[in-house]
Amino acid sequence: DIITQDSEKYVERLLDLFRRFSKLVQDAFNDDPRFLTARDKAFKTVVNDTTVFKLELPTNTTTRGTKTTTPESKCPELLANYCDMLLRRTPLSKRLTSDQIEARLKDVLLVLKYVCNKDVFMRYHKAHLTRRLILDSSADSEKEEDMVEWLREIGMPADYVNKLARMFQDIKVSEDLNTQFRSQTTRHDAINIKILNAGAWAARASERVSVSLPLELEDYIPEVEEFYKKKHSGRKLQWFHHMSNGTITFANNVGRFDLDVTTFQMAVLFAWNQRPNDKVSYENLRLATELPDPELRRTLWSLVAFPKLKRQLLLHDPV
């Protein structure tokens, strides 16, 4: 039960299994090719097993309109999650040296050779990479680009690998655009924009969530769009607010705190801030933020995770 949820423990157990039997084949059978083949077949069976590590993936829609699913091993997803823990700023990546991180990524590549459905790994890896690049949460940008080349070297699906490479090119182009935009506005230190090509990224129009932004953010949108229109006529910007974040200063009788929040969390806190001496009902928050009900509930619960906000939110004290 633990290793199906904990990607680090899962990968460690898989590698321990592989090394144990590799040592057995080496010491007892002098790396006889027939025993190496048997080891590889057995390890492939374990890695692609769907009796315990099962992931239900949607496939085609039937004539009756219902979606069919096919069972896949959970291994590719857990491998992608483990890579994310190594490449993102996490407690795991912070306690490892650069060489140790590289060694562990190479271990993942070793296991990947035995995975049948490599597309599943690439799908999850691309989604994680998207968030790391957009939120600037990568622990080492060089390792990120190295990982793309290593994936190419072991023969991962070329269309996925090419899209990953395009994402890095997009980021570099976006940084140039951001520098130009900042030079043309007097409020350059308050905002950082990323203008990216939707075709290369794991972001679809159907994933966009409507939200009423605080005026402090809303004012920037026409300014950015006007700037981009001058650069590229005929292109249209789509805003993915659910992939944005920011830092705001929160002050109460305890003190002042800088909070790193998502755009949705920011919308809720600014709506609360407009009525500093009143209690705010859930319905009023929904109307003020225009967030869909499930998204608003998730946002409120995520805000409760902030220790300094927990008491105020639960007691409906003004924020």
Short mmCIF file of N, CA, C and O in Angstrom, two decimals, residues 85-157:
data_model
loop_
_atom_site.label_atom_id
_atom_site.label_comp_id
_atom_site.label_asym_id
_atom_site.label_seq_id
_atom_site.Cartn_x
_atom_site.Cartn_y
_atom_site.Cartn_z
N MET A 85 9.99 14.96 -8.26
CA MET A 85 10.55 15.22 -6.93
C MET A 85 12.04 15.54 -7.00
O MET A 85 12.55 16.32 -6.20
N LEU A 86 12.75 14.94 -7.97
CA LEU A 86 14.18 15.19 -8.11
C LEU A 86 14.47 16.49 -8.83
O LEU A 86 15.47 17.17 -8.53
N LEU A 87 13.63 16.86 -9.79
CA LEU A 87 13.89 18.04 -10.63
C LEU A 87 13.26 19.32 -10.09
O LEU A 87 13.64 20.41 -10.49
N ARG A 88 12.29 19.17 -9.17
CA ARG A 88 11.63 20.34 -8.58
C ARG A 88 12.29 20.66 -7.24
O ARG A 88 12.94 19.81 -6.64
N ARG A 89 12.13 21.89 -6.77
CA ARG A 89 12.66 22.25 -5.45
C ARG A 89 11.79 21.57 -4.38
O ARG A 89 10.71 22.06 -4.03
N THR A 90 12.26 20.45 -3.88
CA THR A 90 11.55 19.67 -2.87
C THR A 90 12.54 19.31 -1.77
O THR A 90 13.77 19.43 -1.95
N PRO A 91 12.05 18.84 -0.61
CA PRO A 91 12.99 18.40 0.44
C PRO A 91 13.96 17.32 -0.05
O PRO A 91 15.12 17.29 0.34
N LEU A 92 13.48 16.45 -0.98
CA LEU A 92 14.35 15.40 -1.52
C LEU A 92 15.47 15.99 -2.35
O LEU A 92 16.66 15.66 -2.14
N SER A 93 15.15 16.88 -3.30
CA SER A 93 16.19 17.44 -4.18
C SER A 93 17.15 18.34 -3.40
O SER A 93 18.33 18.47 -3.76
N LYS A 94 16.66 18.97 -2.32
CA LYS A 94 17.52 19.87 -1.55
C LYS A 94 18.57 19.12 -0.75
O LYS A 94 19.65 19.66 -0.47
N ARG A 95 18.26 17.88 -0.36
CA ARG A 95 19.24 17.15 0.45
C ARG A 95 20.22 16.32 -0.39
O ARG A 95 21.14 15.71 0.14
N LEU A 96 20.02 16.34 -1.72
CA LEU A 96 20.91 15.59 -2.61
C LEU A 96 21.85 16.52 -3.35
O LEU A 96 21.49 17.66 -3.66
N THR A 97 23.05 16.04 -3.66
CA THR A 97 23.97 16.82 -4.49
C THR A 97 23.57 16.67 -5.95
O THR A 97 22.75 15.81 -6.31
N SER A 98 24.17 17.50 -6.80
CA SER A 98 23.87 17.44 -8.23
C SER A 98 24.20 16.07 -8.81
O SER A 98 23.44 15.52 -9.61
N ASP A 99 25.33 15.48 -8.38
CA ASP A 99 25.73 14.16 -8.88
C ASP A 99 24.75 13.07 -8.43
O ASP A 99 24.46 12.14 -9.18
N GLN A 100 24.27 13.20 -7.20
CA GLN A 100 23.31 12.20 -6.68
C GLN A 100 21.99 12.27 -7.44
O GLN A 100 21.38 11.24 -7.75
N ILE A 101 21.55 13.50 -7.75
CA ILE A 101 20.31 13.66 -8.52
C ILE A 101 20.48 13.05 -9.90
O ILE A 101 19.60 12.33 -10.39
N GLU A 102 21.63 13.30 -10.53
CA GLU A 102 21.88 12.75 -11.86
C GLU A 102 21.88 11.22 -11.81
O GLU A 102 21.31 10.56 -12.69
N ALA A 103 22.51 10.64 -10.78
CA ALA A 103 22.56 9.18 -10.65
C ALA A 103 21.15 8.60 -10.50
O ALA A 103 20.83 7.57 -11.09
N ARG A 104 20.31 9.28 -9.73
CA ARG A 104 18.94 8.78 -9.52
C ARG A 104 18.09 8.91 -10.79
O ARG A 104 17.26 8.06 -11.07
N LEU A 105 18.32 9.98 -11.54
CA LEU A 105 17.60 10.12 -12.81
C LEU A 105 18.02 9.02 -13.79
O LEU A 105 17.19 8.49 -14.54
N LYS A 106 19.31 8.68 -13.78
CA LYS A 106 19.79 7.59 -14.64
C LYS A 106 19.16 6.26 -14.21
O LYS A 106 18.89 5.40 -15.05
N ASP A 107 18.91 6.11 -12.89
CA ASP A 107 18.23 4.91 -12.40
C ASP A 107 16.82 4.82 -12.97
O ASP A 107 16.34 3.74 -13.35
N VAL A 108 16.14 5.96 -13.03
CA VAL A 108 14.79 6.00 -13.60
C VAL A 108 14.82 5.57 -15.07
O VAL A 108 13.97 4.81 -15.54
N LEU A 109 15.83 6.06 -15.79
CA LEU A 109 15.96 5.70 -17.21
C LEU A 109 16.19 4.21 -17.37
O LEU A 109 15.71 3.60 -18.33
N LEU A 110 16.89 3.61 -16.43
CA LEU A 110 17.12 2.16 -16.46
C LEU A 110 15.79 1.41 -16.36
O LEU A 110 15.51 0.49 -17.13
N VAL A 111 14.95 1.82 -15.40
CA VAL A 111 13.64 1.17 -15.22
C VAL A 111 12.75 1.41 -16.44
O VAL A 111 12.02 0.54 -16.88
N LEU A 112 12.85 2.63 -17.01
CA LEU A 112 12.01 2.99 -18.15
C LEU A 112 12.20 2.04 -19.34
O LEU A 112 11.28 1.83 -20.11
N LYS A 113 13.38 1.48 -19.48
CA LYS A 113 13.64 0.57 -20.60
C LYS A 113 12.72 -0.65 -20.56
O LYS A 113 12.46 -1.26 -21.58
N TYR A 114 12.24 -0.99 -19.37
CA TYR A 114 11.40 -2.18 -19.21
C TYR A 114 9.90 -1.85 -19.27
O TYR A 114 9.07 -2.74 -19.24
N VAL A 115 9.56 -0.56 -19.31
CA VAL A 115 8.15 -0.14 -19.35
C VAL A 115 7.60 -0.33 -20.75
O VAL A 115 8.21 0.12 -21.73
N CYS A 116 6.45 -0.99 -20.86
CA CYS A 116 5.84 -1.23 -22.18
C CYS A 116 5.22 0.05 -22.75
O CYS A 116 5.49 0.43 -23.88
N ASN A 117 4.37 0.70 -21.96
CA ASN A 117 3.67 1.90 -22.45
C ASN A 117 4.43 3.15 -22.03
O ASN A 117 4.12 3.77 -21.01
N LYS A 118 5.44 3.50 -22.82
CA LYS A 118 6.28 4.65 -22.48
C LYS A 118 5.53 5.97 -22.66
O LYS A 118 5.90 6.99 -22.09
N ASP A 119 4.46 5.97 -23.47
CA ASP A 119 3.65 7.18 -23.66
C ASP A 119 3.07 7.68 -22.35
O ASP A 119 2.91 8.89 -22.14
N VAL A 120 2.71 6.74 -21.47
CA VAL A 120 2.10 7.13 -20.18
C VAL A 120 3.11 7.93 -19.36
O VAL A 120 2.79 8.97 -18.79
N PHE A 121 4.36 7.43 -19.30
CA PHE A 121 5.40 8.18 -18.58
C PHE A 121 5.57 9.57 -19.17
O PHE A 121 5.62 10.57 -18.45
N MET A 122 5.65 9.66 -20.51
CA MET A 122 5.90 10.94 -21.15
C MET A 122 4.76 11.91 -20.92
O MET A 122 4.98 13.12 -20.78
N ARG A 123 3.54 11.40 -20.86
CA ARG A 123 2.38 12.26 -20.61
C ARG A 123 2.47 12.92 -19.23
O ARG A 123 2.28 14.13 -19.07
N TYR A 124 2.79 12.10 -18.22
CA TYR A 124 2.90 12.65 -16.86
C TYR A 124 4.14 13.51 -16.71
O TYR A 124 4.11 14.56 -16.05
N HIS A 125 5.24 13.09 -17.32
CA HIS A 125 6.48 13.87 -17.22
C HIS A 125 6.29 15.25 -17.85
O HIS A 125 6.76 16.26 -17.32
N LYS A 126 5.59 15.30 -18.97
CA LYS A 126 5.35 16.58 -19.64
C LYS A 126 4.48 17.50 -18.79
O LYS A 126 4.72 18.70 -18.70
N ALA A 127 3.46 16.92 -18.13
CA ALA A 127 2.58 17.73 -17.27
C ALA A 127 3.37 18.31 -16.10
O ALA A 127 3.22 19.49 -15.75
N HIS A 128 4.26 17.50 -15.50
CA HIS A 128 5.09 17.98 -14.39
C HIS A 128 6.06 19.06 -14.87
O HIS A 128 6.25 20.08 -14.21
N LEU A 129 6.68 18.82 -16.03
CA LEU A 129 7.63 19.78 -16.57
C LEU A 129 6.95 21.12 -16.87
O LEU A 129 7.52 22.19 -16.62
N THR A 130 5.73 21.05 -17.39
CA THR A 130 4.96 22.26 -17.66
C THR A 130 4.83 23.12 -16.41
O THR A 130 5.09 24.33 -16.43
N ARG A 131 4.44 22.50 -15.30
CA ARG A 131 4.25 23.25 -14.05
C ARG A 131 5.59 23.78 -13.53
O ARG A 131 5.66 24.91 -13.04
N ARG A 132 6.63 22.96 -13.65
CA ARG A 132 7.94 23.43 -13.15
C ARG A 132 8.43 24.65 -13.93
O ARG A 132 8.94 25.61 -13.34
N LEU A 133 8.29 24.62 -15.25
CA LEU A 133 8.78 25.73 -16.07
C LEU A 133 7.93 26.98 -15.89
O LEU A 133 8.44 28.10 -15.82
N ILE A 134 6.60 26.81 -15.82
CA ILE A 134 5.73 27.96 -15.70
C ILE A 134 5.83 28.61 -14.32
O ILE A 134 5.82 29.84 -14.19
N LEU A 135 5.96 27.78 -13.28
CA LEU A 135 6.01 28.32 -11.91
C LEU A 135 7.44 28.55 -11.44
O LEU A 135 7.65 28.89 -10.27
N ASP A 136 8.42 28.38 -12.34
CA ASP A 136 9.84 28.59 -11.99
C ASP A 136 10.24 27.80 -10.75
O ASP A 136 10.89 28.33 -9.84
N SER A 137 9.84 26.54 -10.70
CA SER A 137 10.11 25.74 -9.50
C SER A 137 11.17 24.66 -9.74
O SER A 137 11.33 23.76 -8.93
N SER A 138 11.88 24.73 -10.87
CA SER A 138 12.92 23.74 -11.16
C SER A 138 14.11 23.94 -10.22
O SER A 138 14.52 25.08 -9.95
N ALA A 139 14.68 22.82 -9.75
CA ALA A 139 15.85 22.90 -8.87
C ALA A 139 17.11 23.20 -9.66
O ALA A 139 18.03 23.85 -9.16
N ASP A 140 17.17 22.72 -10.92
CA ASP A 140 18.37 22.89 -11.74
C ASP A 140 17.95 22.89 -13.21
O ASP A 140 17.56 21.86 -13.75
N SER A 141 18.03 24.04 -13.86
CA SER A 141 17.57 24.15 -15.25
C SER A 141 18.43 23.32 -16.19
O SER A 141 17.96 22.81 -17.20
N GLU A 142 19.73 23.17 -15.86
CA GLU A 142 20.61 22.34 -16.71
C GLU A 142 20.18 20.89 -16.70
O GLU A 142 20.14 20.22 -17.73
N LYS A 143 19.83 20.40 -15.50
CA LYS A 143 19.38 19.00 -15.38
C LYS A 143 18.09 18.78 -16.16
O LYS A 143 17.86 17.71 -16.72
N GLU A 144 17.23 19.81 -16.19
CA GLU A 144 15.97 19.69 -16.94
C GLU A 144 16.26 19.42 -18.42
O GLU A 144 15.66 18.53 -19.03
N GLU A 145 17.18 20.20 -18.98
CA GLU A 145 17.50 20.02 -20.40
C GLU A 145 18.28 18.73 -20.64
O GLU A 145 18.10 18.07 -21.67
N ASP A 146 19.13 18.36 -19.69
CA ASP A 146 19.85 17.09 -19.80
C ASP A 146 18.88 15.93 -19.85
O ASP A 146 19.06 14.98 -20.62
N MET A 147 17.83 16.01 -19.03
CA MET A 147 16.85 14.92 -18.95
C MET A 147 16.19 14.69 -20.31
O MET A 147 15.94 13.55 -20.72
N VAL A 148 15.91 15.77 -21.03
CA VAL A 148 15.30 15.65 -22.36
C VAL A 148 16.23 14.89 -23.30
O VAL A 148 15.80 14.00 -24.04
N GLU A 149 17.52 15.21 -23.25
CA GLU A 149 18.48 14.52 -24.12
C GLU A 149 18.64 13.05 -23.73
O GLU A 149 18.77 12.19 -24.59
N TRP A 150 18.61 12.76 -22.43
CA TRP A 150 18.72 11.37 -21.99
C TRP A 150 17.50 10.57 -22.45
O TRP A 150 17.62 9.41 -22.82
N LEU A 151 16.32 11.20 -22.41
CA LEU A 151 15.11 10.52 -22.88
C LEU A 151 15.21 10.21 -24.37
O LEU A 151 14.76 9.17 -24.85
N ARG A 152 15.80 11.13 -25.11
CA ARG A 152 15.99 10.92 -26.55
C ARG A 152 16.96 9.75 -26.80
O ARG A 152 16.74 8.92 -27.67
N GLU A 153 18.02 9.70 -25.97
CA GLU A 153 19.05 8.68 -26.16
C GLU A 153 18.54 7.27 -25.91
O GLU A 153 19.01 6.32 -26.54
N ILE A 154 17.58 7.11 -24.98
CA ILE A 154 17.09 5.76 -24.69
C ILE A 154 15.89 5.38 -25.57
O ILE A 154 15.25 4.35 -25.36
N GLY A 155 15.56 6.26 -26.54
CA GLY A 155 14.54 5.91 -27.53
C GLY A 155 13.12 6.15 -27.10
O GLY A 155 12.21 5.44 -27.55
N MET A 156 12.87 7.16 -26.24
CA MET A 156 11.51 7.50 -25.88
C MET A 156 10.80 8.08 -27.11
O MET A 156 11.47 8.57 -28.03
N PRO A 157 9.43 8.05 -27.15
CA PRO A 157 8.70 8.52 -28.34
C PRO A 157 9.18 9.89 -28.81
O PRO A 157 9.17 10.87 -28.06
#
